[in-house]
């Protein structure tokens, strides 16, 4: 992905209230859950409980995908999906 495409995707996903974060289970299947998202410069930040399964999966395998969605996790037709690398932080 070139820099312009990355910037457009960051801009689009950064305007969303929710994104579907799909992390991988041990057997490789994806598990998608809706999370709040906010753009902070060149990164997207999401928040969730520290002991959730998605955090455990992301700590084990940081490869994931993000897709625009609504609060219930329903993905809009044609919504872009992008691969991401999750960095779990315990910052307040």
Tab-separated table of N, CA and C in Angstrom:
chain	number	residue	atom	x	y	z
A	1	UNK	N	0.861	-1.178	0.000
A	1	UNK	CA	0.000	0.000	0.000
A	1	UNK	C	0.901	1.232	0.000
A	2	UNK	N	0.634	2.133	-0.926
A	2	UNK	CA	1.440	3.343	-0.972
A	2	UNK	C	0.993	4.332	0.104
A	3	UNK	N	1.790	5.363	0.305
A	3	UNK	CA	1.540	6.320	1.390
A	3	UNK	C	0.220	7.054	1.222
A	4	UNK	N	-0.153	7.396	0.002
A	4	UNK	CA	-1.407	8.116	-0.233
A	4	UNK	C	-2.608	7.241	0.107
A	5	UNK	N	-2.549	5.980	-0.285
A	5	UNK	CA	-3.643	5.060	0.023
A	5	UNK	C	-3.747	4.835	1.526
A	6	UNK	N	-2.596	4.731	2.191
A	6	UNK	CA	-2.583	4.556	3.652
A	6	UNK	C	-3.216	5.760	4.344
A	7	UNK	N	-2.870	6.961	3.871
A	7	UNK	CA	-3.434	8.181	4.460
A	7	UNK	C	-4.942	8.258	4.260
A	8	UNK	N	-5.412	7.876	3.063
A	8	UNK	CA	-6.861	7.881	2.800
A	8	UNK	C	-7.584	6.894	3.715
A	9	UNK	N	-6.984	5.723	3.884
A	9	UNK	CA	-7.591	4.709	4.750
A	9	UNK	C	-7.592	5.171	6.203
A	10	UNK	N	-6.500	5.746	6.678
A	10	UNK	CA	-6.443	6.287	8.036
A	10	UNK	C	-7.508	7.360	8.232
A	11	UNK	N	-7.645	8.222	7.241
A	11	UNK	CA	-8.642	9.288	7.308
A	11	UNK	C	-10.048	8.707	7.392
A	12	UNK	N	-10.331	7.731	6.532
A	12	UNK	CA	-11.668	7.138	6.507
A	12	UNK	C	-11.977	6.391	7.802
A	13	UNK	N	-11.093	5.522	8.227
A	13	UNK	CA	-11.346	4.753	9.448
A	13	UNK	C	-11.306	5.647	10.679
A	14	UNK	N	-10.497	6.696	10.647
A	14	UNK	CA	-10.417	7.617	11.770
A	14	UNK	C	-11.680	8.437	11.967
A	15	UNK	N	-12.493	8.572	10.929
A	15	UNK	CA	-13.771	9.286	11.047
A	15	UNK	C	-14.881	8.391	11.608
A	16	UNK	N	-14.656	7.100	11.630
A	16	UNK	CA	-15.668	6.169	12.122
A	16	UNK	C	-15.765	6.245	13.648
A	17	UNK	N	-16.922	5.868	14.159
A	17	UNK	CA	-17.088	5.728	15.603
A	17	UNK	C	-16.687	4.325	16.036
A	18	UNK	N	-17.037	3.346	15.210
A	18	UNK	CA	-16.740	1.943	15.502
A	18	UNK	C	-16.034	1.296	14.324
A	19	UNK	N	-15.181	0.351	14.627
A	19	UNK	CA	-14.595	-0.522	13.617
A	19	UNK	C	-14.694	-1.945	14.133
A	20	UNK	N	-14.713	-2.867	13.205
A	20	UNK	CA	-14.698	-4.275	13.548
A	20	UNK	C	-13.238	-4.718	13.581
A	21	UNK	N	-12.787	-5.129	14.745
A	21	UNK	CA	-11.421	-5.605	14.923
A	21	UNK	C	-11.464	-7.127	14.888
A	22	UNK	N	-10.819	-7.700	13.882
A	22	UNK	CA	-10.800	-9.162	13.738
A	22	UNK	C	-9.428	-9.679	14.137
A	23	UNK	N	-9.396	-10.401	15.242
A	23	UNK	CA	-8.169	-11.037	15.720
A	23	UNK	C	-8.278	-12.523	15.469
A	24	UNK	N	-7.158	-13.227	15.560
A	24	UNK	CA	-7.144	-14.657	15.228
A	24	UNK	C	-7.097	-15.533	16.477
A	25	UNK	N	-7.933	-16.548	16.446
A	25	UNK	CA	-7.893	-17.571	17.502
A	25	UNK	C	-6.690	-18.471	17.262
A	26	UNK	N	-6.425	-19.328	18.217
A	26	UNK	CA	-5.275	-20.243	18.090
A	26	UNK	C	-5.363	-21.120	16.848
A	27	UNK	N	-6.592	-21.504	16.461
A	27	UNK	CA	-6.745	-22.367	15.283
A	27	UNK	C	-6.718	-21.575	13.965
A	28	UNK	N	-6.533	-20.253	14.042
A	28	UNK	CA	-6.413	-19.434	12.849
A	28	UNK	C	-7.696	-18.775	12.383
A	29	UNK	N	-8.829	-19.167	12.956
A	29	UNK	CA	-10.084	-18.535	12.556
A	29	UNK	C	-10.155	-17.128	13.143
A	30	UNK	N	-10.793	-16.228	12.391
A	30	UNK	CA	-10.924	-14.850	12.861
A	30	UNK	C	-12.152	-14.693	13.741
A	31	UNK	N	-12.026	-13.828	14.718
A	31	UNK	CA	-13.137	-13.449	15.598
A	31	UNK	C	-13.211	-11.936	15.567
A	32	UNK	N	-14.288	-11.411	15.004
A	32	UNK	CA	-14.443	-9.965	14.862
A	32	UNK	C	-15.340	-9.415	15.967
A	33	UNK	N	-14.932	-8.284	16.531
A	33	UNK	CA	-15.733	-7.596	17.541
A	33	UNK	C	-15.679	-6.099	17.289
A	34	UNK	N	-16.800	-5.408	17.514
A	34	UNK	CA	-16.792	-3.956	17.323
A	34	UNK	C	-16.093	-3.264	18.489
A	35	UNK	N	-15.307	-2.247	18.162
A	35	UNK	CA	-14.614	-1.457	19.176
A	35	UNK	C	-14.692	0.017	18.786
A	36	UNK	N	-14.631	0.905	19.789
A	36	UNK	CA	-14.539	2.336	19.504
A	36	UNK	C	-13.178	2.619	18.917
A	37	UNK	N	-13.129	3.602	18.024
A	37	UNK	CA	-11.862	3.951	17.388
A	37	UNK	C	-11.711	5.461	17.342
A	38	UNK	N	-10.468	5.921	17.441
A	38	UNK	CA	-10.142	7.341	17.296
A	38	UNK	C	-8.776	7.420	16.629
A	39	UNK	N	-8.618	8.408	15.777
A	39	UNK	CA	-7.321	8.608	15.125
A	39	UNK	C	-6.461	9.521	15.991
A	40	UNK	N	-5.205	9.143	16.141
A	40	UNK	CA	-4.228	9.950	16.868
A	40	UNK	C	-2.991	10.051	15.984
A	41	UNK	N	-2.942	11.078	15.155
A	41	UNK	CA	-1.820	11.217	14.230
A	41	UNK	C	-1.854	10.128	13.180
A	42	UNK	N	-0.793	9.335	13.110
A	42	UNK	CA	-0.685	8.271	12.117
A	42	UNK	C	-1.104	6.906	12.640
A	43	UNK	N	-1.805	6.869	13.764
A	43	UNK	CA	-2.275	5.588	14.308
A	43	UNK	C	-3.755	5.681	14.644
A	44	UNK	N	-4.382	4.524	14.709
A	44	UNK	CA	-5.762	4.429	15.182
A	44	UNK	C	-5.718	3.769	16.555
A	45	UNK	N	-6.444	4.330	17.496
A	45	UNK	CA	-6.489	3.794	18.855
A	45	UNK	C	-7.868	3.205	19.115
A	46	UNK	N	-7.896	2.071	19.777
A	46	UNK	CA	-9.149	1.481	20.234
A	46	UNK	C	-9.021	1.219	21.718
A	47	UNK	N	-10.154	1.090	22.373
A	47	UNK	CA	-10.128	0.815	23.806
A	47	UNK	C	-11.022	-0.376	24.110
A	48	UNK	N	-10.578	-1.167	25.050
A	48	UNK	CA	-11.338	-2.335	25.490
A	48	UNK	C	-10.780	-2.775	26.835
A	49	UNK	N	-11.464	-3.647	27.491
A	49	UNK	CA	-11.000	-4.155	28.776
A	49	UNK	C	-9.712	-4.947	28.649
A	50	UNK	N	-8.856	-4.830	29.641
A	50	UNK	CA	-7.538	-5.466	29.597
A	50	UNK	C	-7.592	-6.984	29.620
A	51	UNK	N	-8.697	-7.551	30.111
A	51	UNK	CA	-8.768	-9.011	30.237
A	51	UNK	C	-9.674	-9.653	29.187
A	52	UNK	N	-10.037	-8.897	28.156
A	52	UNK	CA	-10.924	-9.453	27.130
A	52	UNK	C	-10.182	-10.453	26.252
A	53	UNK	N	-10.960	-11.316	25.618
A	53	UNK	CA	-10.367	-12.327	24.744
A	53	UNK	C	-9.638	-11.689	23.568
A	54	UNK	N	-10.152	-10.586	23.042
A	54	UNK	CA	-9.477	-9.947	21.898
A	54	UNK	C	-8.097	-9.439	22.295
A	55	UNK	N	-7.930	-8.995	23.520
A	55	UNK	CA	-6.614	-8.552	23.985
A	55	UNK	C	-5.692	-9.756	24.117
A	56	UNK	N	-6.178	-10.841	24.676
A	56	UNK	CA	-5.344	-12.052	24.791
A	56	UNK	C	-4.918	-12.533	23.406
A	57	UNK	N	-5.869	-12.531	22.445
A	57	UNK	CA	-5.533	-12.970	21.088
A	57	UNK	C	-4.521	-12.019	20.446
A	58	UNK	N	-4.683	-10.709	20.640
A	58	UNK	CA	-3.770	-9.731	20.041
A	58	UNK	C	-2.373	-9.818	20.650
A	59	UNK	N	-2.292	-10.130	21.928
A	59	UNK	CA	-0.974	-10.290	22.559
A	59	UNK	C	-0.259	-11.501	21.967
A	60	UNK	N	-1.007	-12.551	21.691
A	60	UNK	CA	-0.437	-13.772	21.139
A	60	UNK	C	-0.088	-13.611	19.657
A	61	UNK	N	-0.985	-12.953	18.899
A	61	UNK	CA	-0.790	-12.772	17.456
A	61	UNK	C	-1.262	-11.365	17.098
A	62	UNK	N	-0.355	-10.415	16.912
A	62	UNK	CA	-0.752	-9.031	16.673
A	62	UNK	C	-1.322	-8.754	15.279
A	63	UNK	N	-1.289	-9.714	14.374
A	63	UNK	CA	-1.870	-9.512	13.042
A	63	UNK	C	-3.384	-9.540	13.158
A	64	UNK	N	-4.039	-8.516	12.603
A	64	UNK	CA	-5.496	-8.412	12.669
A	64	UNK	C	-5.986	-7.634	11.459
A	65	UNK	N	-7.300	-7.424	11.387
A	65	UNK	CA	-7.878	-6.583	10.344
A	65	UNK	C	-8.865	-5.619	10.968
A	66	UNK	N	-9.052	-4.472	10.304
A	66	UNK	CA	-10.045	-3.478	10.705
A	66	UNK	C	-11.003	-3.248	9.545
A	67	UNK	N	-12.285	-3.131	9.877
A	67	UNK	CA	-13.320	-2.840	8.894
A	67	UNK	C	-14.329	-1.901	9.536
A	68	UNK	N	-14.813	-0.918	8.791
A	68	UNK	CA	-15.866	-0.034	9.301
A	68	UNK	C	-17.092	-0.863	9.657
A	69	UNK	N	-17.762	-0.484	10.754
A	69	UNK	CA	-18.970	-1.204	11.168
A	69	UNK	C	-19.831	-0.288	12.034
A	70	UNK	N	-20.988	-0.800	12.443
A	70	UNK	CA	-21.824	-0.050	13.377
A	70	UNK	C	-21.577	-0.580	14.790
A	71	UNK	N	-22.311	-0.058	15.765
A	71	UNK	CA	-22.099	-0.419	17.173
A	71	UNK	C	-22.344	-1.896	17.453
A	72	UNK	N	-23.122	-2.547	16.606
A	72	UNK	CA	-23.404	-3.979	16.809
A	72	UNK	C	-22.455	-4.876	16.031
A	73	UNK	N	-21.498	-4.251	15.321
A	73	UNK	CA	-20.528	-5.037	14.573
A	73	UNK	C	-20.940	-5.361	13.156
A	74	UNK	N	-22.061	-4.797	12.700
A	74	UNK	CA	-22.503	-5.057	11.326
A	74	UNK	C	-21.651	-4.250	10.366
A	75	UNK	N	-21.016	-4.956	9.447
A	75	UNK	CA	-20.136	-4.331	8.464
A	75	UNK	C	-20.968	-3.821	7.299
A	76	UNK	N	-20.697	-2.599	6.886
A	76	UNK	CA	-21.412	-2.002	5.763
A	76	UNK	C	-20.947	-2.633	4.457
A	77	UNK	N	-21.867	-2.820	3.515
A	77	UNK	CA	-21.457	-3.365	2.207
A	77	UNK	C	-20.396	-2.470	1.566
A	78	UNK	N	-19.346	-3.088	1.074
A	78	UNK	CA	-18.277	-2.351	0.419
A	78	UNK	C	-17.306	-1.666	1.350
A	79	UNK	N	-17.462	-1.869	2.658
A	79	UNK	CA	-16.554	-1.236	3.622
A	79	UNK	C	-15.145	-1.782	3.427
A	80	UNK	N	-14.140	-0.903	3.437
A	80	UNK	CA	-12.770	-1.383	3.245
A	80	UNK	C	-12.280	-2.155	4.468
A	81	UNK	N	-11.563	-3.214	4.201
A	81	UNK	CA	-10.917	-3.991	5.258
A	81	UNK	C	-9.420	-3.847	5.054
A	82	UNK	N	-8.728	-3.603	6.128
A	82	UNK	CA	-7.282	-3.435	6.011
A	82	UNK	C	-6.553	-4.256	7.066
A	83	UNK	N	-5.442	-4.868	6.682
A	83	UNK	CA	-4.631	-5.569	7.676
A	83	UNK	C	-3.936	-4.552	8.572
A	84	UNK	N	-3.831	-4.887	9.843
A	84	UNK	CA	-3.171	-4.028	10.821
A	84	UNK	C	-2.307	-4.867	11.741
A	85	UNK	N	-1.435	-4.197	12.446
A	85	UNK	CA	-0.651	-4.828	13.506
A	85	UNK	C	-1.092	-4.180	14.798
A	86	UNK	N	-1.576	-4.988	15.726
A	86	UNK	CA	-2.091	-4.488	16.997
A	86	UNK	C	-0.947	-4.376	18.000
A	87	UNK	N	-0.887	-3.241	18.658
A	87	UNK	CA	0.064	-3.058	19.751
A	87	UNK	C	-0.752	-2.834	21.010
A	88	UNK	N	-0.687	-3.759	21.941
A	88	UNK	CA	-1.449	-3.667	23.176
A	88	UNK	C	-0.652	-2.850	24.182
A	89	UNK	N	-1.281	-1.805	24.706
A	89	UNK	CA	-0.639	-1.009	25.758
A	89	UNK	C	-1.554	-0.986	26.966
A	90	UNK	N	-0.983	-0.815	28.107
A	90	UNK	CA	-1.765	-0.742	29.345
A	90	UNK	C	-1.867	0.694	29.829
A	91	UNK	N	-1.705	1.636	28.911
A	91	UNK	CA	-1.788	3.050	29.272
A	91	UNK	C	-3.218	3.422	29.664
A	92	UNK	N	-3.358	4.299	30.653
A	92	UNK	CA	-4.713	4.697	31.052
A	92	UNK	C	-5.388	5.551	29.975
